[in-house]
Tab-separated table of C-alpha atoms (C1' of nucleotides) in Angstrom:
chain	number	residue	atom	x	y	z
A	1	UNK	CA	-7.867	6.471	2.531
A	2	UNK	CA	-8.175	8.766	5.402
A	3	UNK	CA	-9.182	12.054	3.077
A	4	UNK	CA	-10.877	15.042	4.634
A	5	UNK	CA	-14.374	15.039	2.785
A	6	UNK	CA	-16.127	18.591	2.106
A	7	UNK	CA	-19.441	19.153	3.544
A	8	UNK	CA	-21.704	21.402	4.269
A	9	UNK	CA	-21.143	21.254	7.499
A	10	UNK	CA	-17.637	22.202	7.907
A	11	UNK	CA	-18.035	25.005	5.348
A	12	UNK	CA	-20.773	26.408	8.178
A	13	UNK	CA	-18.381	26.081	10.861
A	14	UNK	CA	-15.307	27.606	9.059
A	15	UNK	CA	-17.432	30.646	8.022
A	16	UNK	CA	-18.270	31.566	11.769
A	17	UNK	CA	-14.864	31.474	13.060
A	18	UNK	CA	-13.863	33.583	9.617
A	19	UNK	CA	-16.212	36.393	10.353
A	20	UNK	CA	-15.658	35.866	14.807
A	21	UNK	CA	-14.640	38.517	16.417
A	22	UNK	CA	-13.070	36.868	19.110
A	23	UNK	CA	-12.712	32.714	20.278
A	24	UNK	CA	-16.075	30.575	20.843
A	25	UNK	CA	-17.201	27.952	22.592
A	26	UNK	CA	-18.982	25.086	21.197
A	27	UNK	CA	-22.600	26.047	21.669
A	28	UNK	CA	-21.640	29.379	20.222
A	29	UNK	CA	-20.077	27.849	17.269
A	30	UNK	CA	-23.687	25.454	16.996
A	31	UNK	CA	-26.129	28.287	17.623
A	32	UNK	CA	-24.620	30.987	14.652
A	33	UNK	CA	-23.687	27.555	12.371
A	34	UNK	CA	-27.310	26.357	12.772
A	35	UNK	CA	-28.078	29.663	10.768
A	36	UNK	CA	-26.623	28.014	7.668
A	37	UNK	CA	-27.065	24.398	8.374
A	38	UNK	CA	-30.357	23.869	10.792
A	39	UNK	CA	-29.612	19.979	11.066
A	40	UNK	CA	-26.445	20.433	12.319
A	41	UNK	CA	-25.931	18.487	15.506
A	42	UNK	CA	-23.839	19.364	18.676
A	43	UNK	CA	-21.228	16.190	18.041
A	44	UNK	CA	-20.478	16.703	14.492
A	45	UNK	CA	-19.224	20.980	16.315
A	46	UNK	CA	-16.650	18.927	18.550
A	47	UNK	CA	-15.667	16.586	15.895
A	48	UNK	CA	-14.815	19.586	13.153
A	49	UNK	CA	-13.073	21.206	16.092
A	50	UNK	CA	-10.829	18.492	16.791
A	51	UNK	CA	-9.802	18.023	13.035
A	52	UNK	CA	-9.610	21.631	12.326
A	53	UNK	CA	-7.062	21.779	15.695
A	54	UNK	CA	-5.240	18.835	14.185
A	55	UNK	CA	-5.122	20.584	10.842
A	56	UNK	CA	-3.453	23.355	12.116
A	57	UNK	CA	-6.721	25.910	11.477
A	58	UNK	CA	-8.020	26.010	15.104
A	59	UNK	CA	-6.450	26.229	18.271
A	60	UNK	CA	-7.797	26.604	21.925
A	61	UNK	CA	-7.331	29.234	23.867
A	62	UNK	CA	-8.289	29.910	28.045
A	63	UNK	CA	-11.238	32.902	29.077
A	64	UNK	CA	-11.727	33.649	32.142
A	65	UNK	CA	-15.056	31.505	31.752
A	66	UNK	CA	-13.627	28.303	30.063
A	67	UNK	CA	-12.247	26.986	26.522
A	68	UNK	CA	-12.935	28.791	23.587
A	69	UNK	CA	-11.437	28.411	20.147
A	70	UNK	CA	-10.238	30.569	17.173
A	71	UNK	CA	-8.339	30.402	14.228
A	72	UNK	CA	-4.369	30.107	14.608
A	73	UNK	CA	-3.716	33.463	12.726
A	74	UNK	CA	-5.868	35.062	15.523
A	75	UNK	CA	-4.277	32.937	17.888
A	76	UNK	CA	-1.133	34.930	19.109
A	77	UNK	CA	-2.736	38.133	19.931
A	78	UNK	CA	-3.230	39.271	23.322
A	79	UNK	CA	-6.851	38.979	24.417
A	80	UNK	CA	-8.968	41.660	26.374
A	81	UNK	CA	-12.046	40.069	28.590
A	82	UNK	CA	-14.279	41.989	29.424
A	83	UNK	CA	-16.362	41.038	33.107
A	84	UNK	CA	-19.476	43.010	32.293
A	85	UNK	CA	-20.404	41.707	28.811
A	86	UNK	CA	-18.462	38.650	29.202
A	87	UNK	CA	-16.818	38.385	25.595
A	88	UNK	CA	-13.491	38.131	24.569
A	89	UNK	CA	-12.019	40.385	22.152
A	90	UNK	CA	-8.514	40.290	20.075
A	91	UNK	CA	-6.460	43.025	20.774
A	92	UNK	CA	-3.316	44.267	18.889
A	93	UNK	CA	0.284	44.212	20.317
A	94	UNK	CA	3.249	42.305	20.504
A	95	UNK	CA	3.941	39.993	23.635
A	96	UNK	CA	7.313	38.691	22.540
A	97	UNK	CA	9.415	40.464	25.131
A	98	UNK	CA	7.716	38.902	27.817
A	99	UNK	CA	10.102	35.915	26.915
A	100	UNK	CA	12.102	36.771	29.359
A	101	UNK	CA	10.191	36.406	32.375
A	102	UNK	CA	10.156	32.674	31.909
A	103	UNK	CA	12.898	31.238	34.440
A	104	UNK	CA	16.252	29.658	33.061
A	105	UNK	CA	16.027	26.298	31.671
A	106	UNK	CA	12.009	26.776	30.542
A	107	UNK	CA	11.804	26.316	26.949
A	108	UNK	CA	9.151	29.116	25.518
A	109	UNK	CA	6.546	28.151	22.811
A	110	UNK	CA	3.881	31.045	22.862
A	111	UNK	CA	1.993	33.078	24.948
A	112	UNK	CA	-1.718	33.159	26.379
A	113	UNK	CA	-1.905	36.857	27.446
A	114	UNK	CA	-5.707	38.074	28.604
A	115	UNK	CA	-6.127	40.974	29.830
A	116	UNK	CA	-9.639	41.465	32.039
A	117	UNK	CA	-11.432	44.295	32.490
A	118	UNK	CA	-14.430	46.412	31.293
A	119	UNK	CA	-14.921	46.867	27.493
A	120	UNK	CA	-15.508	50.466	25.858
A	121	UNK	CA	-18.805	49.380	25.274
A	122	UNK	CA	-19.436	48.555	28.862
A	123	UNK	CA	-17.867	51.173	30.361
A	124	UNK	CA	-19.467	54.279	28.740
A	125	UNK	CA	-22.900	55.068	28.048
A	126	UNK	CA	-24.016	57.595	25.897
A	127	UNK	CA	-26.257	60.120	27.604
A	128	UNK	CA	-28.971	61.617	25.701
A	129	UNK	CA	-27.254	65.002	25.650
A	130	UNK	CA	-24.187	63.793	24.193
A	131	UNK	CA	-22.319	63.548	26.883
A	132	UNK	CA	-20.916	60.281	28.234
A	133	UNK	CA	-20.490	59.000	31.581
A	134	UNK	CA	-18.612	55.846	33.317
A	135	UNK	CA	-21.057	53.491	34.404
A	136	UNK	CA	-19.063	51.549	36.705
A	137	UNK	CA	-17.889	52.374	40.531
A	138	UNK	CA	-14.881	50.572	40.885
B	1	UNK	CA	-25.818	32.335	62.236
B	2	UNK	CA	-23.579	31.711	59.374
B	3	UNK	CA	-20.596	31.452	61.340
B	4	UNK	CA	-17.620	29.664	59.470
B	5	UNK	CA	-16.280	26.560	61.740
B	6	UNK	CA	-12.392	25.541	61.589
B	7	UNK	CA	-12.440	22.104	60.914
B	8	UNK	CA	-9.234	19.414	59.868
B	9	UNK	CA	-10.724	19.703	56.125
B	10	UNK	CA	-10.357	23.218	55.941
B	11	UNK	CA	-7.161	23.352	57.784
B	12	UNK	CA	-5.701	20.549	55.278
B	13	UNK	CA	-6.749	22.499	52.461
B	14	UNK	CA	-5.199	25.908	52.611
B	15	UNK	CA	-2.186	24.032	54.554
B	16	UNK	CA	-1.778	22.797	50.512
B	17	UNK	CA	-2.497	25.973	48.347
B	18	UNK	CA	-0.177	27.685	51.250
B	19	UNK	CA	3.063	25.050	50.254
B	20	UNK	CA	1.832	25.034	45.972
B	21	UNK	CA	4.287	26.015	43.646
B	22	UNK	CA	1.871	27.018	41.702
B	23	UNK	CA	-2.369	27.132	40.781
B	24	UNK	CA	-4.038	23.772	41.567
B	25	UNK	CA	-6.978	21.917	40.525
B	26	UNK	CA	-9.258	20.261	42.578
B	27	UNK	CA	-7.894	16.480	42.359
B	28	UNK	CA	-5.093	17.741	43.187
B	29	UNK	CA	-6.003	19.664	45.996
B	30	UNK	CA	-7.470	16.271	46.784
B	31	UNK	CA	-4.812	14.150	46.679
B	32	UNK	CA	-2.311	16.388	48.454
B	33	UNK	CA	-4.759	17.000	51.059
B	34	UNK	CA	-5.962	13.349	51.587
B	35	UNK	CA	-2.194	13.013	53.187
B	36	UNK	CA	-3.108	14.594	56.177
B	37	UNK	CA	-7.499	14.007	55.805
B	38	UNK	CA	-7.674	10.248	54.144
B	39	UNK	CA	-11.540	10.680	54.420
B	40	UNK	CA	-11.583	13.333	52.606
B	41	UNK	CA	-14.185	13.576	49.679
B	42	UNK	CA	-14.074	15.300	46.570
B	43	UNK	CA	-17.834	17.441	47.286
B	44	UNK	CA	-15.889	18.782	50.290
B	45	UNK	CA	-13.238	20.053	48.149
B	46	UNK	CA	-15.347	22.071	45.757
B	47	UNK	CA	-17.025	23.698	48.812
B	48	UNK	CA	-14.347	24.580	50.621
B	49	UNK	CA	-12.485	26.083	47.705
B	50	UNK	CA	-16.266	27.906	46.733
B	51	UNK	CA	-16.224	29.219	50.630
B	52	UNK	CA	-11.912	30.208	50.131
B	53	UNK	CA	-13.112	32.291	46.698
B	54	UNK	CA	-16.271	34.191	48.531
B	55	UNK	CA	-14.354	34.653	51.507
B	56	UNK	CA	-11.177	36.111	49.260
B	57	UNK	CA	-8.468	33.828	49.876
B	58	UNK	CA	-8.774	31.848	46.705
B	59	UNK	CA	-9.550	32.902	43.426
B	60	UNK	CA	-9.570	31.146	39.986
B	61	UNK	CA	-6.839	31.370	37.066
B	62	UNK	CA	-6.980	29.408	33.466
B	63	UNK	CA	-4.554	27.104	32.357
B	64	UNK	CA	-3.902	25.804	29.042
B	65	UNK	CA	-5.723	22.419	30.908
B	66	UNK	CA	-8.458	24.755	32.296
B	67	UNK	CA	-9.356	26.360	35.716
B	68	UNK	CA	-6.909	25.940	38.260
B	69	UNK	CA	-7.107	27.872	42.309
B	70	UNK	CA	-4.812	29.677	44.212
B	71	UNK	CA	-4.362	32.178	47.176
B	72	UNK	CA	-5.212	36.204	45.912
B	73	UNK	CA	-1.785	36.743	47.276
B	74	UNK	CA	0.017	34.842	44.287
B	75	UNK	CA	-2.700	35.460	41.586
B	76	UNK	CA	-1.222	38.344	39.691
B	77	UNK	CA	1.824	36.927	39.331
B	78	UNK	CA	2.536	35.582	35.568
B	79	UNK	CA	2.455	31.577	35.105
B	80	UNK	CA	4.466	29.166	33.010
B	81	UNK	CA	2.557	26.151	31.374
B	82	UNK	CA	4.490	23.352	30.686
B	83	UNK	CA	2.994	21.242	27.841
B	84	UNK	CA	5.044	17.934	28.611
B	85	UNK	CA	4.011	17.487	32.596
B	86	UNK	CA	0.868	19.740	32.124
B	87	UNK	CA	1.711	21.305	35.421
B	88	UNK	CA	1.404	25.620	35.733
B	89	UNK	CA	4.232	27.222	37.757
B	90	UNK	CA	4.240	30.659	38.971
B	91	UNK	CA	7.274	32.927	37.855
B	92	UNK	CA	8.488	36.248	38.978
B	93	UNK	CA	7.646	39.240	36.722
B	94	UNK	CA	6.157	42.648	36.667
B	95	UNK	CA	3.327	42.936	34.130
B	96	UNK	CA	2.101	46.055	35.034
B	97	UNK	CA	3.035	47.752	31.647
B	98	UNK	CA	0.562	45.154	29.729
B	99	UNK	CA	-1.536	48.011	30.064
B	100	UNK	CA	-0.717	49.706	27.035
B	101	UNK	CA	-2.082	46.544	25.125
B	102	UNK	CA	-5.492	47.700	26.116
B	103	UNK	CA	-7.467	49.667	23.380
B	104	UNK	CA	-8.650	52.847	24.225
B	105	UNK	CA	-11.724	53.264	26.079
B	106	UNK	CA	-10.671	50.172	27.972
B	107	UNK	CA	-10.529	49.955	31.852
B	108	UNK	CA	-7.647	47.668	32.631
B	109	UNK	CA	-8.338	45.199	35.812
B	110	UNK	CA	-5.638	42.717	35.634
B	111	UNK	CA	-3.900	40.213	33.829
B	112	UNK	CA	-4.215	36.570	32.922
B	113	UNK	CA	-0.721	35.597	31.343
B	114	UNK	CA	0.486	32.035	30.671
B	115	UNK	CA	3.704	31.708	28.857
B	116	UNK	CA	3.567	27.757	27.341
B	117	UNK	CA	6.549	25.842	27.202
B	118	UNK	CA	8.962	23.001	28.399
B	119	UNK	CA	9.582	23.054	31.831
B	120	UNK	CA	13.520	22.892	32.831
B	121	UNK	CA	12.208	19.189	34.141
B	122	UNK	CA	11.321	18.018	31.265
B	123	UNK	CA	13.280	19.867	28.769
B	124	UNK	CA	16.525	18.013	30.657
B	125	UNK	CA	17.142	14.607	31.608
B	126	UNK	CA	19.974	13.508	34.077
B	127	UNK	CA	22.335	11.291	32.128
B	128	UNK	CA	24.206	8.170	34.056
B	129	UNK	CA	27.494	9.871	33.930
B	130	UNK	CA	26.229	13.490	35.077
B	131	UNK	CA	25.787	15.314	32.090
B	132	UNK	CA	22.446	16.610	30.719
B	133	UNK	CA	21.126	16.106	27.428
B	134	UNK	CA	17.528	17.874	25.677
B	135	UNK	CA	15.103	15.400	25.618
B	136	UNK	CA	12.896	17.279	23.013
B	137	UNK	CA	13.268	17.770	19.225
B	138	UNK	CA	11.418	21.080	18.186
C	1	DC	C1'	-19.290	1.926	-4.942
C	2	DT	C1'	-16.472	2.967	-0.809
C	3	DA	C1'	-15.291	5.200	2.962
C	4	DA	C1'	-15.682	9.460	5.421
C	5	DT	C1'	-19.291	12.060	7.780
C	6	DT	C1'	-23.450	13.002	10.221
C	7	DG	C1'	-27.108	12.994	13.913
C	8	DC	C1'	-28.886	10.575	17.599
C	9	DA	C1'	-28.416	8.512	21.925
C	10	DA	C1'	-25.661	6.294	25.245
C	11	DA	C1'	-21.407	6.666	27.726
C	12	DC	C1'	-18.092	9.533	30.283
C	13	DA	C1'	-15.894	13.019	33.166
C	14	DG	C1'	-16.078	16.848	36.019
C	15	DT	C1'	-18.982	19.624	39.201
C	16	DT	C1'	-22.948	20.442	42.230
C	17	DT	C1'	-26.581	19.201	45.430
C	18	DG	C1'	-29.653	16.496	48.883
C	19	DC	C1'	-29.393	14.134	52.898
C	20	DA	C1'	-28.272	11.618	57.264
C	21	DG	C1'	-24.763	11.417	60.526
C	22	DG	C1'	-20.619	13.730	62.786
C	23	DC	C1'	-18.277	17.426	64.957
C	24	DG	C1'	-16.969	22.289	66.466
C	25	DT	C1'	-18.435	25.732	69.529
D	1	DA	C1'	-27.509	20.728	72.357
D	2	DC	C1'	-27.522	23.410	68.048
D	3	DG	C1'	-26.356	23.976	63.666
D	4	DC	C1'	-22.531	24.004	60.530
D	5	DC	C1'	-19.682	20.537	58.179
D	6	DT	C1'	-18.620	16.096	56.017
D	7	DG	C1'	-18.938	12.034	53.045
D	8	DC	C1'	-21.721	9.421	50.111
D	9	DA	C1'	-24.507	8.955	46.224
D	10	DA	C1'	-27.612	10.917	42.976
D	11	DA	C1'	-28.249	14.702	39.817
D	12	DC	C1'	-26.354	17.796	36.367
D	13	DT	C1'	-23.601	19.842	32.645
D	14	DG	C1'	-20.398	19.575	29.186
D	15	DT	C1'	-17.659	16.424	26.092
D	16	DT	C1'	-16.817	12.020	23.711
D	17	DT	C1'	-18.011	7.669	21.502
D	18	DG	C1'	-20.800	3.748	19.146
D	19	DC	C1'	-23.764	3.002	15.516
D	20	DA	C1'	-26.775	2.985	11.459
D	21	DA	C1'	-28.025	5.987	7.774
D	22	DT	C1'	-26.268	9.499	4.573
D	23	DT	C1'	-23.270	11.697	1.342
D	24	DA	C1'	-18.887	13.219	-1.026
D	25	DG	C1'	-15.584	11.724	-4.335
DNA sequence: CTAATTGCAAACAGTTTGCAGGCGT
DNA sequence: ACGCCTGCAAACTGTTTGCAATTAG
């Protein structure tokens, strides 16, 4: 009893978060899984979720506009949001050290470290001549 | 036109954020504020708080339990989550050199950083005879 | 064949809005 | 007195659950 069945399904919704570039929300994770698997309804996206979390595959993480999820080998790295575009993107680095800002007595498990911003993308835009210029005033 | 009028509500409401130990959410706000407002409703809260953000005074931070208030004045400081009384406390800390984490091409606007833990609370219960003991196993 | 899984729709929870009465200025 | 503010209830949005049909093993 109580085996994980494969389906197609799940497959979909394990692809998208292996080829993510950052966490996603539920209708994000419906929207790019409905490529594969059309029929695929917005109840069966929270269900996977919460097995996949319980599994161990998935865990949530906090944006600046709400819960979003990604695998836990993503998980630890530090997070850059970016206001303009409004995406979330990994970012390399290693937020260990900051251990020891929590006070005496706290008992540290991990870290949820976003940093918010503006994006290269966002930021720049190419002018036609080549040049580039900031696109933002403050 | 437009003017803002000081009411009890209002009053009752920052009087709270001003004495939190850390961001709030708004049933809490509620229920801390309903000690000195009993009438208070819940629609009253979520405007007041909107009218605190546009104004300035407020602004929002996540939590691993989602979006949680508190004054501009407190909001870059780092927070600890504690996963046992799901409360967020603010601690002291300078995370001004996050920066670096940023890629390149990145403009840097602040920082959203929750370290997740046990709180000293609940990590340590009072024993009868005065001594402490760790409540948790891992 | 059996039990897990799915999609739909209803149920829920949290947030926002419309409105009539109340209150600050 | 005027118009912003409040509390209630209805409307919304996002998430969860009940159920009958479907499908993996």
């Amino acid at each position: 009893m109580c085996a994980h069945k494969r389906t197609k399904q799940k497959a979909a919704i394990r692809q998208v978060f292996a080829s993510a570039l950052g966490p996603l929300g539920p209708s994000e994770i419906l929207d790019e899984a409905r490529k594969t698997v059309p029929s695929l309804g917005i109840a069966t996206v929270y269900r996977v979720v919460k097995e996949l979390k319980k599994d161990g595959w998935l865990q949530a993480v906090q944006t600046p506009v709400g819960s979003r999820f990604q695998t836990t080998s993503k998980v630890q790295s530090p997070r850059f949001f970016c206001r303009t575009c409004q995406k979330t993107f990994n970012v390399d680095g290693d937020v260990g050290k900051l251990a020891q800002l929590a006070p005496k007595g706290f008992i540290v498990k991990c870290f949820d470290l976003t940093i918010v911003g503006t994006c290269s993308s966002c930021a720049v835009t190419i002018t036609p001549d080549g040049t580039t210029k900031n696109v933002l005033s403050s």
